[in-house]
Amino acid sequence: MTRPRTPPASETPATPLQWTAAATDYLIDAWQRSVLYADIRRQRGNQYRAHLQEKVPNVLQFEAELVMSGQDLPHPVNYGLVRIIPGDDVKIDPTKRPFIVVDPRAGHGPGIGGFKPDSEIGAALKAGHPCYFVGFLPDPVPGQTVEDVMRAEAEFVRKVAQLHPDSLGKPAVIGNCQAGWQVLMTAAVWPELFGPIILAGAPLSYWAGKNPMRYAGGLLGGSWLTAMTSDLGAGRFDGAWLVQNFENLDPANTLWTKQYNLYAKVDTEGPRYLGFEKYWGGHVFLDGGEMQYIVDNLFIGNKLATAELVTSDGVRIDLRNVRSPIVVFCSYGDNITPPPQALGWITDLYRNDADVAGHDQTIVFATHDSIGHLGIFVSGSVGRREHREFAANIDLIDLLPAGIYRAEVEDREGNPADDPYLLKIRRSGVDEIRAIVQPDPASERRFAAAARVSEINLALYRNFAQPWVRALSTPLSARWLQALHPLRIGYEWWSDLHPLAPAVADLAEQVRAQRQAVDEENPFWQLQQRAATAIEYMLDRYRDHRDAIYALTFDTLYGSPALQALAGQSIHDQNPPRQHPGDTPEHRAYIASEQARLQAELVQGGLAEALVRGLIHVLEARGETDERIFHCTWQLARPHLEQAGNAGAIMAAFRALIRRQARLVQHAPDAAIAAIAQLVVDIPEQTRQDAAEFLDTLVRQTGAPSPQEARRLKHVLALLQPTPGRSRGRRPNKARD
């Protein structure tokens, strides 16, 4: 007898026989999917075990060679510097600045910055830049510290600069996630080594925003648990606990969506799933003291954003000392490092735009609407768009004057095949950052109380419990605790070592040969999809209620006057819990001396200073710039740079010239522009005329000037013309001129 026909996708079964046929098709498909799902999970276990046996486990998709090992340094660390070997289809320009991608040590192994061809490394290579990668071994050097890692990273950047003496700029460094704060701390101590710094999904202000993870330290009583975990690990902190925290943020994805997505797309999803799980399951370790420093001073103490950290040799780690442009790339879809945590350090350090300019610091930020945390590093769409534009226009970013800017990547008109995107940079400010961060003094007081309670609990643990825990912990007990971690068990229990694995593998081969996939319009398949959606929705609602309870509990506990009093806070004290770093007498004296120096430089310089000052004044009216302006200027300047011998030194001088003149225009716009006539008073008339024509051509090549730009341009051109009776030694007199 012939089996009843399964109705077409557009039809609903109308008879019992058709319903039976649809159910049969679904059950066969469900059985086969279950077998294939189990087999892919078996492969995941095999992959996990093989990954652990690698000498330097990583997920880099690019060939690399070791350049420098951190284990050979005076203060050894488990980090290393490798050079990315470009493929045959990639052409590297040796004069372009090198890129260094630094991966985070946040529980996972290295390689996320080069996990796909369309990644940070891939974007830098496609732009023609030499590329390097900083990764790490699974085990730390016993006793290594955060300062040791900073010293190693400084040596890596110094080494790359030495390998590229003909580069037009200092190395550009990308810090991913936790590597971002590490890179920025290093640049604050050794600012002379760094070119532009790109921070991708990097947390720097840990009390900001609404991220539920920020409540964890307070709800657990502080960092005593970190110390106990390290003690139980015989001096090592198991990074699997950090990964567990990430897993807990999204229980729907952890417990259901990720597994169901593999099951539902088992015929095609296997390779992508295994590739990601190789990274996600590559757990690494941190030294106990190293992790304690991070939790006490950053996660709970939040001391980095207000310059409260001091190195062992007395150097204050002040992010305002960074002289390189800082590019912050974050996303509203990131539940690990949302924009407030990525940008909050700016409002912590700076009260207004004049404060930013006074420290000669350039900050560029870009936000994405929806991409998740890992998507910032591994999403192909982000790699092809944002990261490629950052890499292709890194020299433009390096020339930006002091201030805060917002970068946006737009579709280029006409969508040309060579570069379909256009990077636009517009002037922003502290107020726009503040609107994103939304600082909350009351919330800061609660977190300050939690930090003080953490210090008390840590001291109690160290004085009364730590000696006993350390006495009872051995390397053998530490290995058993690590092996029994819930995340590791999930990888280790099901692999070829399991007695049922060979049978499942053989059965999976038979299923692939006789695969009968059900139609997606099958009513039972649709019922399964609706059930999956309902389960995901239920887990999301559980997460939302759980996070709301966490926030309410934290605010109630640490907002109580009694606990705040125990933490040393008075309800009558309205001062912020963290002193603003600009309030010290030394800082006020520094700002006053800078203002005096700028005032003296208003009438210093010659034709080059006058042209740059005039160009900045005209383009300021536009309010934004894009890569076309830079390319136009670069084409005019490059022949002169190539004839100058050391092009890198000339480029550095060109950058210093632009930034200095921009600061003068910001400091005293009217006086700085009026002084142009005085700067060129000794220049021959024909030279001034040629300079005026050059400036006019340059402005018009970057686009038709607006009425305001045209007025400014006309004024600057007039100042470049000779004026009888003006001498170089006389200062401008507003009443006379």
Coordinates of C-alpha atoms in Angstrom, one line a residue, residues 402-653:
A402 CA 42.6 67.6 20.2
G403 CA 38.9 67.1 21.0
I404 CA 36.1 64.6 20.9
Y405 CA 34.8 63.3 17.6
R406 CA 32.1 60.9 16.5
A407 CA 32.9 58.5 13.6
E408 CA 30.2 57.1 11.3
V409 CA 30.6 54.7 8.4
E410 CA 28.1 55.4 5.6
D411 CA 27.4 53.8 2.3
R412 CA 29.4 55.6 -0.4
E413 CA 27.2 57.1 -3.2
G414 CA 27.2 54.9 -6.2
N415 CA 28.5 51.9 -4.1
P416 CA 31.8 51.6 -5.9
A417 CA 33.3 48.1 -6.0
D418 CA 36.7 49.1 -4.6
D419 CA 35.4 50.7 -1.3
P420 CA 31.6 50.8 -0.8
Y421 CA 31.9 52.7 2.5
L422 CA 32.8 56.2 3.5
L423 CA 34.2 57.2 7.0
K424 CA 32.8 60.5 8.3
I425 CA 34.1 62.2 11.4
R426 CA 32.2 65.0 13.0
R427 CA 33.0 67.2 16.0
S428 CA 31.4 66.0 19.2
G429 CA 31.9 66.8 22.8
V430 CA 31.7 65.9 26.5
D431 CA 28.0 66.7 26.5
E432 CA 27.2 64.1 23.9
I433 CA 29.2 61.5 25.8
R434 CA 27.5 62.5 29.0
A435 CA 24.1 61.9 27.3
I436 CA 25.2 58.4 26.5
V437 CA 26.8 57.6 29.9
Q438 CA 24.2 59.4 32.1
P439 CA 26.4 59.6 35.2
D440 CA 24.5 59.1 38.4
P441 CA 26.1 60.4 41.7
A442 CA 23.7 58.4 43.9
S443 CA 24.6 55.2 42.1
E444 CA 28.3 56.1 42.4
R445 CA 27.9 56.4 46.2
R446 CA 26.4 52.9 46.3
F447 CA 29.2 51.4 44.4
A448 CA 31.7 53.2 46.5
A449 CA 30.1 51.7 49.6
A450 CA 30.3 48.2 47.9
A451 CA 34.0 48.8 47.2
R452 CA 34.6 49.6 50.9
V453 CA 32.7 46.6 52.1
S454 CA 34.7 44.5 49.6
E455 CA 37.9 45.8 51.3
I456 CA 36.6 44.8 54.7
N457 CA 35.5 41.3 53.7
L458 CA 38.8 40.7 51.9
A459 CA 40.7 41.7 55.0
L460 CA 38.5 39.4 57.1
Y461 CA 39.1 36.5 54.7
R462 CA 42.8 37.0 54.6
N463 CA 43.2 37.3 58.4
F464 CA 41.0 34.4 59.4
A465 CA 40.2 32.0 56.5
Q466 CA 43.0 32.3 54.0
P467 CA 45.7 30.5 56.0
W468 CA 43.4 27.5 56.4
V469 CA 42.3 27.4 52.8
R470 CA 45.9 27.6 51.6
A471 CA 46.9 24.9 54.0
L472 CA 44.2 22.5 52.7
S473 CA 44.8 23.3 49.0
T474 CA 47.3 21.3 47.0
P475 CA 48.2 21.1 43.2
L476 CA 46.3 17.8 43.1
S477 CA 43.1 19.2 44.7
A478 CA 43.4 22.3 42.4
R479 CA 43.5 20.0 39.3
W480 CA 40.5 18.1 40.4
L481 CA 38.5 21.3 41.1
Q482 CA 39.4 22.6 37.6
A483 CA 38.5 19.3 35.9
L484 CA 35.1 19.3 37.7
H485 CA 34.2 22.8 36.7
P486 CA 30.7 22.7 35.2
L487 CA 31.9 24.3 31.9
R488 CA 34.7 21.8 31.5
I489 CA 32.5 18.8 32.3
G490 CA 30.2 19.9 29.5
Y491 CA 33.1 19.6 27.0
E492 CA 34.9 16.5 28.5
W493 CA 32.1 14.1 29.2
W494 CA 31.1 13.5 25.6
S495 CA 34.0 12.6 23.2
D496 CA 35.5 9.6 21.6
L497 CA 36.6 8.5 25.1
H498 CA 33.0 7.8 26.0
P499 CA 32.1 4.1 25.4
L500 CA 29.0 5.0 23.3
A501 CA 30.8 7.4 21.0
P502 CA 31.8 4.9 18.3
A503 CA 28.2 3.7 18.0
V504 CA 26.9 7.2 17.6
A505 CA 29.6 8.1 15.1
D506 CA 28.7 5.1 12.9
L507 CA 25.0 5.8 13.2
A508 CA 25.6 9.4 12.2
E509 CA 27.4 8.3 9.0
Q510 CA 24.4 6.1 8.1
V511 CA 22.0 9.0 8.8
R512 CA 23.9 11.4 6.5
A513 CA 23.7 8.8 3.8
Q514 CA 20.0 8.4 4.2
R515 CA 19.0 11.9 5.3
Q516 CA 15.3 12.8 5.1
A517 CA 14.9 16.4 6.1
V518 CA 11.4 17.5 6.9
D519 CA 9.8 20.4 5.1
E520 CA 9.8 23.6 7.1
E521 CA 6.1 24.0 6.5
N522 CA 5.4 20.7 8.2
P523 CA 2.8 21.5 11.0
F524 CA 4.8 19.5 13.6
W525 CA 8.0 21.4 12.6
Q526 CA 6.2 24.7 13.0
L527 CA 4.9 23.6 16.4
Q528 CA 8.5 22.8 17.4
Q529 CA 9.6 26.3 16.2
R530 CA 6.8 28.0 18.2
A531 CA 7.7 25.9 21.3
A532 CA 11.4 26.9 20.9
T533 CA 10.4 30.6 20.6
A534 CA 8.2 30.3 23.7
I535 CA 11.1 28.7 25.7
E536 CA 13.4 31.4 24.6
Y537 CA 10.9 34.1 25.6
M538 CA 10.4 32.5 29.0
L539 CA 14.1 32.4 29.7
D540 CA 14.5 36.0 28.6
R541 CA 11.7 37.0 31.0
Y542 CA 13.4 35.1 33.7
R543 CA 16.6 37.0 33.0
D544 CA 14.9 40.3 33.0
H545 CA 13.2 39.7 36.4
R546 CA 16.4 38.2 37.8
D547 CA 18.4 41.3 36.7
A548 CA 15.8 43.6 38.1
I549 CA 16.0 41.8 41.5
Y550 CA 19.8 42.0 41.4
A551 CA 19.6 45.8 40.8
L552 CA 16.9 46.3 43.5
T553 CA 18.8 44.2 46.1
F554 CA 22.1 46.0 45.4
D555 CA 20.5 49.5 45.5
T556 CA 18.6 48.7 48.7
L557 CA 21.6 47.2 50.5
Y558 CA 24.3 49.6 49.5
G559 CA 22.0 52.6 49.4
S560 CA 21.0 52.2 53.1
P561 CA 22.3 54.9 55.4
A562 CA 23.4 52.3 57.9
L563 CA 25.7 50.4 55.5
Q564 CA 26.9 53.6 53.9
A565 CA 27.8 54.9 57.4
L566 CA 29.8 51.7 58.0
A567 CA 31.6 52.4 54.7
G568 CA 32.5 55.8 56.0
Q569 CA 29.9 57.9 54.1
S570 CA 27.7 60.5 55.7
I571 CA 24.2 61.4 54.4
H572 CA 25.2 65.1 54.8
D573 CA 28.3 64.7 52.6
Q574 CA 27.4 65.8 49.0
N575 CA 30.9 65.4 47.6
P576 CA 31.4 62.8 44.9
P577 CA 32.7 59.5 46.2
R578 CA 35.7 59.7 43.8
Q579 CA 37.6 62.9 43.6
H580 CA 37.8 64.4 40.1
P581 CA 41.5 64.1 39.0
G582 CA 41.4 67.8 37.9
D583 CA 40.8 69.1 41.4
T584 CA 44.5 68.8 42.6
P585 CA 46.7 71.9 42.8
E586 CA 49.2 70.3 40.6
H587 CA 46.7 69.8 37.8
R588 CA 45.4 73.4 38.1
A589 CA 49.0 74.6 37.8
Y590 CA 49.6 72.4 34.8
I591 CA 46.5 73.9 33.0
A592 CA 47.6 77.4 33.8
S593 CA 51.1 76.9 32.4
E594 CA 49.6 75.4 29.2
Q595 CA 47.3 78.4 28.7
A596 CA 50.3 80.7 29.1
R597 CA 52.4 78.8 26.6
L598 CA 49.6 78.8 24.1
Q599 CA 49.2 82.5 24.4
A600 CA 52.9 83.0 23.7
E601 CA 52.7 80.8 20.6
L602 CA 49.9 82.8 18.9
V603 CA 52.5 84.9 17.1
Q604 CA 55.2 82.2 16.6
G605 CA 55.7 80.5 13.2
G606 CA 55.8 81.2 9.5
L607 CA 54.0 80.3 6.3
A608 CA 53.3 76.7 7.2
E609 CA 51.7 77.6 10.5
A610 CA 49.6 80.3 8.8
L611 CA 48.3 78.0 6.1
V612 CA 47.4 75.2 8.6
R613 CA 45.8 77.7 10.9
G614 CA 43.7 79.1 8.1
L615 CA 42.7 75.7 6.8
I616 CA 41.5 74.6 10.3
H617 CA 39.6 77.8 10.7
V618 CA 37.7 77.4 7.4
L619 CA 37.0 73.6 7.8
E620 CA 35.7 74.2 11.4
A621 CA 32.6 75.8 9.9
R622 CA 31.9 72.5 8.2
G623 CA 31.7 70.7 11.5
E624 CA 32.8 67.3 10.0
T625 CA 35.5 65.8 7.9
D626 CA 35.8 62.5 5.9
E627 CA 38.5 60.5 4.3
R628 CA 38.2 62.4 1.0
I629 CA 39.6 65.5 2.7
F630 CA 42.5 63.6 4.1
H631 CA 43.3 61.8 0.8
C632 CA 43.2 65.2 -1.0
T633 CA 45.6 66.7 1.5
W634 CA 47.8 63.6 1.4
Q635 CA 48.2 63.6 -2.3
L636 CA 49.4 67.2 -2.2
A637 CA 51.8 66.6 0.7
R638 CA 53.2 63.1 -0.2
P639 CA 55.6 64.2 -2.9
H640 CA 57.3 66.6 -0.4
L641 CA 57.4 63.8 2.3
E642 CA 59.0 61.3 -0.1
Q643 CA 61.8 63.8 -1.0
A644 CA 62.6 64.4 2.7
G645 CA 64.5 61.3 3.5
N646 CA 63.0 60.1 6.8
A647 CA 59.3 60.3 5.9
G648 CA 58.3 59.1 9.4
A649 CA 59.9 62.0 11.1
I650 CA 58.4 64.4 8.6
M651 CA 55.0 62.9 9.1
A652 CA 55.4 63.2 12.9
A653 CA 56.4 66.9 12.5

